[in-house]
Every structure is written in structure tokens, then in C-alpha cells.
PDB file of C-alpha atoms in Angstrom:
ATOM      1  CA  MET A   1     127.934  87.647  27.554  1.00  0.00           C
ATOM      2  CA  LYS A   2     124.350  87.505  26.359  1.00  0.00           C
ATOM      3  CA  VAL A   3     121.427  88.446  28.609  1.00  0.00           C
ATOM      4  CA  LEU A   4     117.697  88.073  28.164  1.00  0.00           C
ATOM      5  CA  ALA A   5     116.002  90.851  30.143  1.00  0.00           C
ATOM      6  CA  LEU A   6     112.412  91.244  31.363  1.00  0.00           C
ATOM      7  CA  ASP A   7     110.526  94.116  32.959  1.00  0.00           C
ATOM      8  CA  SER A   8     106.872  93.839  33.951  1.00  0.00           C
ATOM      9  CA  SER A   9     107.128  95.857  37.159  1.00  0.00           C
ATOM     10  CA  GLY A  10     104.779  98.648  36.058  1.00  0.00           C
ATOM     11  CA  LEU A  11     102.235  99.477  33.386  1.00  0.00           C
ATOM     12  CA  VAL A  12     104.748  98.675  30.647  1.00  0.00           C
ATOM     13  CA  ALA A  13     105.818  95.175  29.608  1.00  0.00           C
ATOM     14  CA  SER A  14     109.248  94.922  28.027  1.00  0.00           C
ATOM     15  CA  VAL A  15     111.603  92.182  26.836  1.00  0.00           C
ATOM     16  CA  ALA A  16     115.126  92.704  25.489  1.00  0.00           C
ATOM     17  CA  LEU A  17     118.187  90.806  24.368  1.00  0.00           C
ATOM     18  CA  VAL A  18     121.585  92.405  25.008  1.00  0.00           C
ATOM     19  CA  GLU A  19     125.035  91.116  24.218  1.00  0.00           C
ATOM     20  CA  GLU A  20     128.482  92.240  25.272  1.00  0.00           C
ATOM     21  CA  GLY A  21     131.463  91.400  23.119  1.00  0.00           C
ATOM     22  CA  GLY A  22     134.878  93.016  23.501  1.00  0.00           C
ATOM     23  CA  GLU A  23     134.516  96.618  24.633  1.00  0.00           C
ATOM     24  CA  GLU A  24     131.001  97.214  23.317  1.00  0.00           C
ATOM     25  CA  ALA A  25     127.566  96.075  24.393  1.00  0.00           C
ATOM     26  CA  VAL A  26     124.797  95.775  21.800  1.00  0.00           C
ATOM     27  CA  LEU A  27     121.034  95.912  22.223  1.00  0.00           C
ATOM     28  CA  LEU A  28     120.067  93.154  19.795  1.00  0.00           C
ATOM     29  CA  ALA A  29     116.310  93.404  20.280  1.00  0.00           C
ATOM     30  CA  GLU A  30     113.747  95.136  22.457  1.00  0.00           C
ATOM     31  CA  TYR A  31     109.971  94.724  22.502  1.00  0.00           C
ATOM     32  CA  THR A  32     108.051  97.153  24.697  1.00  0.00           C
ATOM     33  CA  ILE A  33     104.316  97.654  24.940  1.00  0.00           C
ATOM     34  CA  ASN A  34     102.176 100.023  26.994  1.00  0.00           C
ATOM     35  CA  TYR A  35      98.633  99.167  26.043  1.00  0.00           C
ATOM     36  CA  LYS A  36      95.424  97.718  27.445  1.00  0.00           C
ATOM     37  CA  LYS A  37      96.550  94.153  28.012  1.00  0.00           C
ATOM     38  CA  THR A  38      97.803  92.377  31.089  1.00  0.00           C
ATOM     39  CA  HIS A  39     101.380  91.221  31.417  1.00  0.00           C
ATOM     40  CA  SER A  40     100.136  87.635  31.508  1.00  0.00           C
ATOM     41  CA  GLN A  41      98.831  88.234  27.972  1.00  0.00           C
ATOM     42  CA  THR A  42     101.874  90.037  26.593  1.00  0.00           C
ATOM     43  CA  LEU A  43     105.134  88.969  28.217  1.00  0.00           C
ATOM     44  CA  LEU A  44     105.522  85.428  26.861  1.00  0.00           C
ATOM     45  CA  PRO A  45     104.347  86.277  23.306  1.00  0.00           C
ATOM     46  CA  MET A  46     106.820  89.192  23.268  1.00  0.00           C
ATOM     47  CA  LEU A  47     109.583  86.881  24.453  1.00  0.00           C
ATOM     48  CA  ASP A  48     108.666  84.340  21.794  1.00  0.00           C
ATOM     49  CA  GLU A  49     108.728  87.023  19.087  1.00  0.00           C
ATOM     50  CA  ILE A  50     112.213  88.187  20.071  1.00  0.00           C
ATOM     51  CA  VAL A  51     113.469  84.595  20.079  1.00  0.00           C
ATOM     52  CA  LYS A  52     112.083  84.095  16.569  1.00  0.00           C
ATOM     53  CA  MET A  53     113.241  87.426  15.127  1.00  0.00           C
ATOM     54  CA  THR A  54     116.808  87.053  16.439  1.00  0.00           C
ATOM     55  CA  GLU A  55     116.957  83.295  15.753  1.00  0.00           C
ATOM     56  CA  LEU A  56     117.984  82.917  19.374  1.00  0.00           C
ATOM     57  CA  ASP A  57     118.926  79.561  20.845  1.00  0.00           C
ATOM     58  CA  LEU A  58     117.941  80.114  24.475  1.00  0.00           C
ATOM     59  CA  ASP A  59     120.666  77.710  25.590  1.00  0.00           C
ATOM     60  CA  THR A  60     123.230  80.285  24.405  1.00  0.00           C
ATOM     61  CA  ILE A  61     122.211  83.028  26.823  1.00  0.00           C
ATOM     62  CA  ASP A  62     124.363  83.528  29.906  1.00  0.00           C
ATOM     63  CA  ALA A  63     121.703  84.854  32.259  1.00  0.00           C
ATOM     64  CA  VAL A  64     118.102  86.014  32.637  1.00  0.00           C
ATOM     65  CA  ALA A  65     117.688  89.504  34.077  1.00  0.00           C
ATOM     66  CA  THR A  66     114.485  90.819  35.582  1.00  0.00           C
ATOM     67  CA  ALA A  67     113.286  94.050  37.154  1.00  0.00           C
ATOM     68  CA  ALA A  68     113.154  92.950  40.775  1.00  0.00           C
ATOM     69  CA  GLY A  69     111.004  95.677  42.315  1.00  0.00           C
ATOM     70  CA  PRO A  70     109.484  97.760  43.566  1.00  0.00           C
ATOM     71  CA  GLY A  71     106.403  97.934  41.412  1.00  0.00           C
ATOM     72  CA  SER A  72     103.039  96.353  40.764  1.00  0.00           C
ATOM     73  CA  PHE A  73     102.613  93.255  42.922  1.00  0.00           C
ATOM     74  CA  THR A  74     100.999  91.315  40.089  1.00  0.00           C
ATOM     75  CA  GLY A  75     103.470  92.562  37.497  1.00  0.00           C
ATOM     76  CA  LEU A  76     106.466  91.680  39.659  1.00  0.00           C
ATOM     77  CA  ARG A  77     105.098  88.202  40.290  1.00  0.00           C
ATOM     78  CA  ILE A  78     104.596  87.597  36.573  1.00  0.00           C
ATOM     79  CA  GLY A  79     108.103  88.802  35.714  1.00  0.00           C
ATOM     80  CA  SER A  80     109.638  86.868  38.576  1.00  0.00           C
ATOM     81  CA  ALA A  81     107.802  83.654  37.704  1.00  0.00           C
ATOM     82  CA  THR A  82     108.821  83.972  34.042  1.00  0.00           C
ATOM     83  CA  ALA A  83     112.466  84.614  34.918  1.00  0.00           C
ATOM     84  CA  LYS A  84     112.543  81.768  37.445  1.00  0.00           C
ATOM     85  CA  GLY A  85     110.927  79.390  34.965  1.00  0.00           C
ATOM     86  CA  LEU A  86     113.545  80.226  32.344  1.00  0.00           C
ATOM     87  CA  GLY A  87     116.321  79.952  34.898  1.00  0.00           C
ATOM     88  CA  PHE A  88     115.192  76.505  36.030  1.00  0.00           C
ATOM     89  CA  ALA A  89     114.523  75.218  32.508  1.00  0.00           C
ATOM     90  CA  LEU A  90     117.790  76.479  31.023  1.00  0.00           C
ATOM     91  CA  ASN A  91     119.921  76.085  34.163  1.00  0.00           C
ATOM     92  CA  LYS A  92     120.963  79.745  33.929  1.00  0.00           C
ATOM     93  CA  PRO A  93     121.601  82.316  36.668  1.00  0.00           C
ATOM     94  CA  LEU A  94     119.249  85.216  37.306  1.00  0.00           C
ATOM     95  CA  VAL A  95     120.217  88.854  37.698  1.00  0.00           C
ATOM     96  CA  ALA A  96     117.870  90.925  39.860  1.00  0.00           C
ATOM     97  CA  VAL A  97     117.997  94.587  38.817  1.00  0.00           C
ATOM     98  CA  PRO A  98     116.186  97.131  41.034  1.00  0.00           C
ATOM     99  CA  THR A  99     113.344  98.658  39.030  1.00  0.00           C
ATOM    100  CA  LEU A 100     114.144 102.255  39.970  1.00  0.00           C
ATOM    101  CA  ASP A 101     117.825 101.829  39.090  1.00  0.00           C
ATOM    102  CA  ALA A 102     116.863 100.610  35.633  1.00  0.00           C
ATOM    103  CA  LEU A 103     114.431 103.498  35.170  1.00  0.00           C
ATOM    104  CA  ALA A 104     117.097 106.023  36.135  1.00  0.00           C
ATOM    105  CA  PHE A 105     119.560 104.349  33.771  1.00  0.00           C
ATOM    106  CA  ASN A 106     117.328 105.398  30.857  1.00  0.00           C
ATOM    107  CA  LEU A 107     118.756 108.899  31.282  1.00  0.00           C
ATOM    108  CA  TYR A 108     122.391 107.851  31.042  1.00  0.00           C
ATOM    109  CA  GLY A 109     124.831 110.735  30.819  1.00  0.00           C
ATOM    110  CA  THR A 110     122.688 113.562  32.141  1.00  0.00           C
ATOM    111  CA  GLU A 111     124.335 115.992  34.549  1.00  0.00           C
ATOM    112  CA  ASN A 112     121.045 116.570  36.352  1.00  0.00           C
ATOM    113  CA  LEU A 113     119.639 114.661  39.266  1.00  0.00           C
ATOM    114  CA  ILE A 114     117.318 111.855  38.197  1.00  0.00           C
ATOM    115  CA  CYS A 115     114.146 111.142  40.150  1.00  0.00           C
ATOM    116  CA  PRO A 116     112.074 108.162  38.959  1.00  0.00           C
ATOM    117  CA  LEU A 117     108.498 108.160  40.238  1.00  0.00           C
ATOM    118  CA  MET A 118     106.352 105.035  40.199  1.00  0.00           C
ATOM    119  CA  ASP A 119     102.776 105.442  41.371  1.00  0.00           C
ATOM    120  CA  ALA A 120     102.412 103.351  44.540  1.00  0.00           C
ATOM    121  CA  ARG A 121      98.818 104.485  45.232  1.00  0.00           C
ATOM    122  CA  ARG A 122      97.710 105.689  48.669  1.00  0.00           C
ATOM    123  CA  ASN A 123      99.332 109.102  47.887  1.00  0.00           C
ATOM    124  CA  GLN A 124     102.756 107.495  47.735  1.00  0.00           C
ATOM    125  CA  VAL A 125     105.390 106.863  45.090  1.00  0.00           C
ATOM    126  CA  TYR A 126     108.242 104.417  44.792  1.00  0.00           C
ATOM    127  CA  THR A 127     111.218 106.647  44.208  1.00  0.00           C
ATOM    128  CA  GLY A 128     114.918 107.310  44.633  1.00  0.00           C
ATOM    129  CA  ILE A 129     117.352 110.069  43.723  1.00  0.00           C
ATOM    130  CA  TYR A 130     120.226 109.326  41.348  1.00  0.00           C
ATOM    131  CA  GLU A 131     123.089 110.924  39.478  1.00  0.00           C
ATOM    132  CA  PHE A 132     125.759 109.788  37.056  1.00  0.00           C
ATOM    133  CA  HIS A 133     129.324 110.173  38.264  1.00  0.00           C
ATOM    134  CA  GLN A 134     132.140 109.294  35.874  1.00  0.00           C
ATOM    135  CA  GLY A 135     129.729 107.253  33.798  1.00  0.00           C
ATOM    136  CA  ARG A 136     128.364 105.204  36.707  1.00  0.00           C
ATOM    137  CA  LEU A 137     124.879 105.435  38.150  1.00  0.00           C
ATOM    138  CA  GLN A 138     124.937 106.370  41.832  1.00  0.00           C
ATOM    139  CA  ARG A 139     122.212 106.598  44.430  1.00  0.00           C
ATOM    140  CA  LEU A 140     121.885 109.817  46.400  1.00  0.00           C
ATOM    141  CA  MET A 141     118.741 108.550  48.117  1.00  0.00           C
ATOM    142  CA  GLU A 142     117.980 104.878  48.553  1.00  0.00           C
ATOM    143  CA  PRO A 143     114.825 103.595  46.833  1.00  0.00           C
ATOM    144  CA  ALA A 144     111.780 103.799  49.083  1.00  0.00           C
ATOM    145  CA  ALA A 145     108.021 104.248  49.198  1.00  0.00           C
ATOM    146  CA  MET A 146     107.165 107.768  50.374  1.00  0.00           C
ATOM    147  CA  ASP A 147     104.735 110.644  50.128  1.00  0.00           C
ATOM    148  CA  ILE A 148     105.248 112.957  47.161  1.00  0.00           C
ATOM    149  CA  MET A 149     105.593 115.915  49.558  1.00  0.00           C
ATOM    150  CA  GLU A 150     108.607 114.265  51.179  1.00  0.00           C
ATOM    151  CA  VAL A 151     110.168 113.638  47.765  1.00  0.00           C
ATOM    152  CA  ALA A 152     109.843 117.314  46.865  1.00  0.00           C
ATOM    153  CA  GLU A 153     111.325 118.419  50.183  1.00  0.00           C
ATOM    154  CA  LYS A 154     114.378 116.216  49.710  1.00  0.00           C
ATOM    155  CA  LEU A 155     114.922 117.523  46.178  1.00  0.00           C
ATOM    156  CA  CYS A 156     114.541 121.147  47.260  1.00  0.00           C
ATOM    157  CA  ALA A 157     117.176 120.563  49.935  1.00  0.00           C
ATOM    158  CA  LEU A 158     119.661 119.368  47.284  1.00  0.00           C
ATOM    159  CA  GLN A 159     119.227 122.554  45.192  1.00  0.00           C
ATOM    160  CA  ARG A 160     120.087 120.996  41.837  1.00  0.00           C
ATOM    161  CA  ASP A 161     118.420 120.615  38.453  1.00  0.00           C
ATOM    162  CA  VAL A 162     116.312 117.456  38.338  1.00  0.00           C
ATOM    163  CA  ILE A 163     114.599 115.286  35.717  1.00  0.00           C
ATOM    164  CA  PHE A 164     111.528 113.216  36.572  1.00  0.00           C
ATOM    165  CA  LEU A 165     110.367 110.059  34.821  1.00  0.00           C
ATOM    166  CA  GLY A 166     108.060 107.127  35.427  1.00  0.00           C
ATOM    167  CA  ASP A 167     104.337 106.421  35.569  1.00  0.00           C
ATOM    168  CA  GLY A 168     104.021 108.555  38.699  1.00  0.00           C
ATOM    169  CA  VAL A 169     104.750 111.704  36.682  1.00  0.00           C
ATOM    170  CA  PRO A 170     101.284 112.156  35.150  1.00  0.00           C
ATOM    171  CA  VAL A 171      99.724 111.539  38.571  1.00  0.00           C
ATOM    172  CA  TYR A 172     101.820 114.096  40.478  1.00  0.00           C
ATOM    173  CA  ARG A 173     103.183 116.440  37.811  1.00  0.00           C
ATOM    174  CA  HIS A 174     100.807 119.292  38.626  1.00  0.00           C
ATOM    175  CA  ARG A 175     101.642 119.211  42.337  1.00  0.00           C
ATOM    176  CA  LEU A 176     105.358 119.047  41.634  1.00  0.00           C
ATOM    177  CA  THR A 177     105.329 121.851  39.075  1.00  0.00           C
ATOM    178  CA  GLU A 178     102.884 124.286  40.647  1.00  0.00           C
ATOM    179  CA  ILE A 179     103.489 123.854  44.353  1.00  0.00           C
ATOM    180  CA  LEU A 180     106.302 121.678  45.639  1.00  0.00           C
ATOM    181  CA  LEU A 181     109.189 122.772  43.439  1.00  0.00           C
ATOM    182  CA  ALA A 182     108.615 126.531  43.524  1.00  0.00           C
ATOM    183  CA  GLU A 183     111.648 126.770  45.772  1.00  0.00           C
ATOM    184  CA  LEU A 184     113.870 125.303  43.079  1.00  0.00           C
ATOM    185  CA  VAL A 185     112.666 127.907  40.592  1.00  0.00           C
ATOM    186  CA  GLN A 186     113.397 130.684  43.057  1.00  0.00           C
ATOM    187  CA  GLU A 187     116.967 129.410  43.399  1.00  0.00           C
ATOM    188  CA  GLY A 188     117.473 129.363  39.635  1.00  0.00           C
ATOM    189  CA  LYS A 189     117.245 125.575  39.368  1.00  0.00           C
ATOM    190  CA  LYS A 190     115.220 123.727  36.756  1.00  0.00           C
ATOM    191  CA  HIS A 191     113.025 120.672  36.808  1.00  0.00           C
ATOM    192  CA  SER A 192     111.979 118.803  33.685  1.00  0.00           C
ATOM    193  CA  TYR A 193     110.272 115.625  32.586  1.00  0.00           C
ATOM    194  CA  ALA A 194     111.746 112.881  30.426  1.00  0.00           C
ATOM    195  CA  PRO A 195     110.296 112.445  26.917  1.00  0.00           C
ATOM    196  CA  ALA A 196     107.912 109.567  26.231  1.00  0.00           C
ATOM    197  CA  HIS A 197     110.499 107.194  24.749  1.00  0.00           C
ATOM    198  CA  LEU A 198     112.616 107.406  27.918  1.00  0.00           C
ATOM    199  CA  SER A 199     110.013 107.872  30.633  1.00  0.00           C
ATOM    200  CA  ARG A 200     108.895 104.288  31.239  1.00  0.00           C
ATOM    201  CA  GLN A 201     110.494 100.945  32.029  1.00  0.00           C
ATOM    202  CA  ARG A 202     112.637  99.433  29.295  1.00  0.00           C
ATOM    203  CA  ALA A 203     114.071  95.938  29.412  1.00  0.00           C
ATOM    204  CA  GLY A 204     117.074  97.232  27.466  1.00  0.00           C
ATOM    205  CA  ALA A 205     118.109  99.248  30.526  1.00  0.00           C
ATOM    206  CA  VAL A 206     117.578  96.193  32.753  1.00  0.00           C
ATOM    207  CA  GLY A 207     119.793  94.152  30.449  1.00  0.00           C
ATOM    208  CA  MET A 208     122.571  96.754  30.288  1.00  0.00           C
ATOM    209  CA  LEU A 209     122.711  97.062  34.069  1.00  0.00           C
ATOM    210  CA  ALA A 210     122.631  93.278  34.327  1.00  0.00           C
ATOM    211  CA  LEU A 211     125.854  93.052  32.297  1.00  0.00           C
ATOM    212  CA  SER A 212     127.650  95.199  34.857  1.00  0.00           C
ATOM    213  CA  TYR A 213     126.113  93.200  37.718  1.00  0.00           C
ATOM    214  CA  MET A 214     127.413  89.982  36.166  1.00  0.00           C
ATOM    215  CA  ARG A 215     130.932  91.386  35.936  1.00  0.00           C
ATOM    216  CA  GLU A 216     130.698  92.063  39.666  1.00  0.00           C
ATOM    217  CA  GLY A 217     129.397  88.567  40.403  1.00  0.00           C
ATOM    218  CA  LYS A 218     125.917  89.756  41.411  1.00  0.00           C
ATOM    219  CA  THR A 219     123.866  86.797  40.234  1.00  0.00           C
ATOM    220  CA  GLN A 220     121.534  84.361  41.958  1.00  0.00           C
ATOM    221  CA  THR A 221     119.938  81.033  41.233  1.00  0.00           C
ATOM    222  CA  ALA A 222     116.338  80.728  40.127  1.00  0.00           C
ATOM    223  CA  ALA A 223     115.531  79.162  43.495  1.00  0.00           C
ATOM    224  CA  GLU A 224     117.035  82.120  45.367  1.00  0.00           C
ATOM    225  CA  HIS A 225     115.248  84.859  43.467  1.00  0.00           C
ATOM    226  CA  ARG A 226     112.495  86.824  45.193  1.00  0.00           C
ATOM    227  CA  PRO A 227     110.995  90.115  44.015  1.00  0.00           C
ATOM    228  CA  ASP A 228     111.319  93.112  46.342  1.00  0.00           C
ATOM    229  CA  TYR A 229     107.837  94.497  46.972  1.00  0.00           C
ATOM    230  CA  PHE A 230     108.935  97.224  49.435  1.00  0.00           C
ATOM    231  CA  ARG A 231     105.671  96.926  51.357  1.00  0.00           C
ATOM    232  CA  LEU A 232     102.836  94.502  52.070  1.00  0.00           C
ATOM    233  CA  SER A 233     100.131  93.879  49.498  1.00  0.00           C
ATOM    234  CA  GLN A 234      96.601  95.136  50.160  1.00  0.00           C
ATOM    235  CA  ALA A 235      95.428  91.647  51.095  1.00  0.00           C
ATOM    236  CA  GLU A 236      98.322  91.265  53.546  1.00  0.00           C
ATOM    237  CA  ARG A 237      97.631  94.692  55.062  1.00  0.00           C
ATOM    238  CA  GLU A 238      93.949  93.870  55.499  1.00  0.00           C
ATOM    239  CA  ARG A 239      94.773  90.520  57.105  1.00  0.00           C
ATOM    240  CA  ALA A 240      97.248  92.160  59.478  1.00  0.00           C
ATOM    241  CA  ALA A 241      94.635  94.789  60.414  1.00  0.00           C
ATOM    242  CA  LYS A 242      92.054  92.088  61.164  1.00  0.00           C
ATOM    243  CA  GLU A 243      94.554  90.137  63.252  1.00  0.00           C
ATOM    244  CA  GLN A 244      95.350  93.295  65.216  1.00  0.00           C
ATOM    245  CA  GLU A 245      91.656  93.941  65.806  1.00  0.00           C
ATOM    246  CA  GLN A 246      91.255  90.422  67.133  1.00  0.00           C
ATOM    247  CA  LYS A 247      94.157  90.923  69.523  1.00  0.00           C
ATOM    248  CA  GLU A 248      92.726  94.183  70.838  1.00  0.00           C
ATOM    249  CA  LYS A 249      89.243  92.797  71.490  1.00  0.00           C
ATOM    250  CA  PRO A 250      88.547  92.204  75.189  1.00  0.00           C
ATOM    251  CA  SER A 251      88.490  88.534  76.061  1.00  0.00           C
TER     252      SER A 251
END
């Protein structure tokens, strides 16, 4: 199986090509950038470069995988539209990989808890709690949008070593280290932060998880695919607030 994977759910844009043959999967190419350009400027040129460098015939891929959310509303839409366009044009299935699952998968093999943090603004993060059990990634807390205080409380209750990663780390690292996780230190537990090359979204992780999803039959058509935003956009929230105000006005 050969999978073309995309991730534009956060600040990073990433494209990868993974292939599974026999008992081993191979990351054939990965192009990741975290710089001052929009995903609309970077994603397609990165995809084109990988196609050229690997001499890839797009008709030979088996599926297109994309980070399906949560994440940036604009970034998710760009990744979703690109994946759907490829799926329609090539008549290939799509594999929707939860963004936080793919982030956690970066730390494959660790015995610690894994807590990805994506900055969701409004003093919230998109997060989950994961561990690896017998080589498989498992969720201990379902992905959700929540206050960083609540995240810390849940981790303190588990009383285990934990590794943080994601673009929410630089935003909340001080609060986590100095205030919220003092209880873990008192109990002899450690918290740490993933190094730079593992701390952000990587399409290679999306592609590797997609291979396992395909073996389990977890694919969808391009027409079926929808990104998972987890909450309403700002424009939708403002519209809902205005509609509520109108309802509450005396007639």
C-alpha cells in the first residue's frame, strides 16, 4: 500500500509519502515547513516537489490521508479541500486521521503518558491523553477542547510521567511547569517536553497511522470526508450570539 499524507491542521504544513510492503513500512519522502507562509502558499508546491523527487505516478497511490482535526479552521479546510480534490481526481479513498492521534504517534514507544497540546485560543487547548500499549497507541482521554487547568488536573490525577508536545506548549509551558504540575513533582513523577523535531505535526505520522486504518477498513470517499472542527468558528459563534440576542429582545 502507498499513501500520500497531508497535515495542515496547525502552524506547520507537511506532506509525506509512505509505503508498506511485506512486514515493513517505509517513509519515502516528507516535506515539512514551519515558516511565515500560509498553507495555501505552501501545501501544493510541497506536494508537487515530493511527486517530482520520488518520480511518483499519482495513479499508483492507494489512498490520500489527511489530518482531520481538530486544529486551525483555515488550515483544516485547506488540507481537506486538497485531499478531497486528489480523491475525486484520482478516484482514490481518503483516510481521515485525528490530528491529536497523529501528534501523539510522533512519540512512538515511550512508556510515559503523551499529552499533545494545540493552542485553541480563548484560554483553551485541543488535547487528549495517550499511551502506547503493546506497540499500539491508545487513548486514555478522548480528544477535546478544554481549559489548560482542567488538563493539568486530569494529568495530576493519573500520577504518571508525562511528555507534552504541540504548538500549545510554548503558550502554556510556564503555567504547566511552575504551577499546575507541582503535584506531580511532589509525587516523584516527571513531566518533559518533546524536542523540536518531534513536537509538531508531521505528515509522516499521519501516513503511518493511515496504513493501519486502511488495514482495518477505515476509509471514506472524497464526497464523505468532512474535517472535525470540535467547535464552532468565530464567525459562527458571533452569528449564533446575534441570533440569540434577537430572540431575547421583547417584541
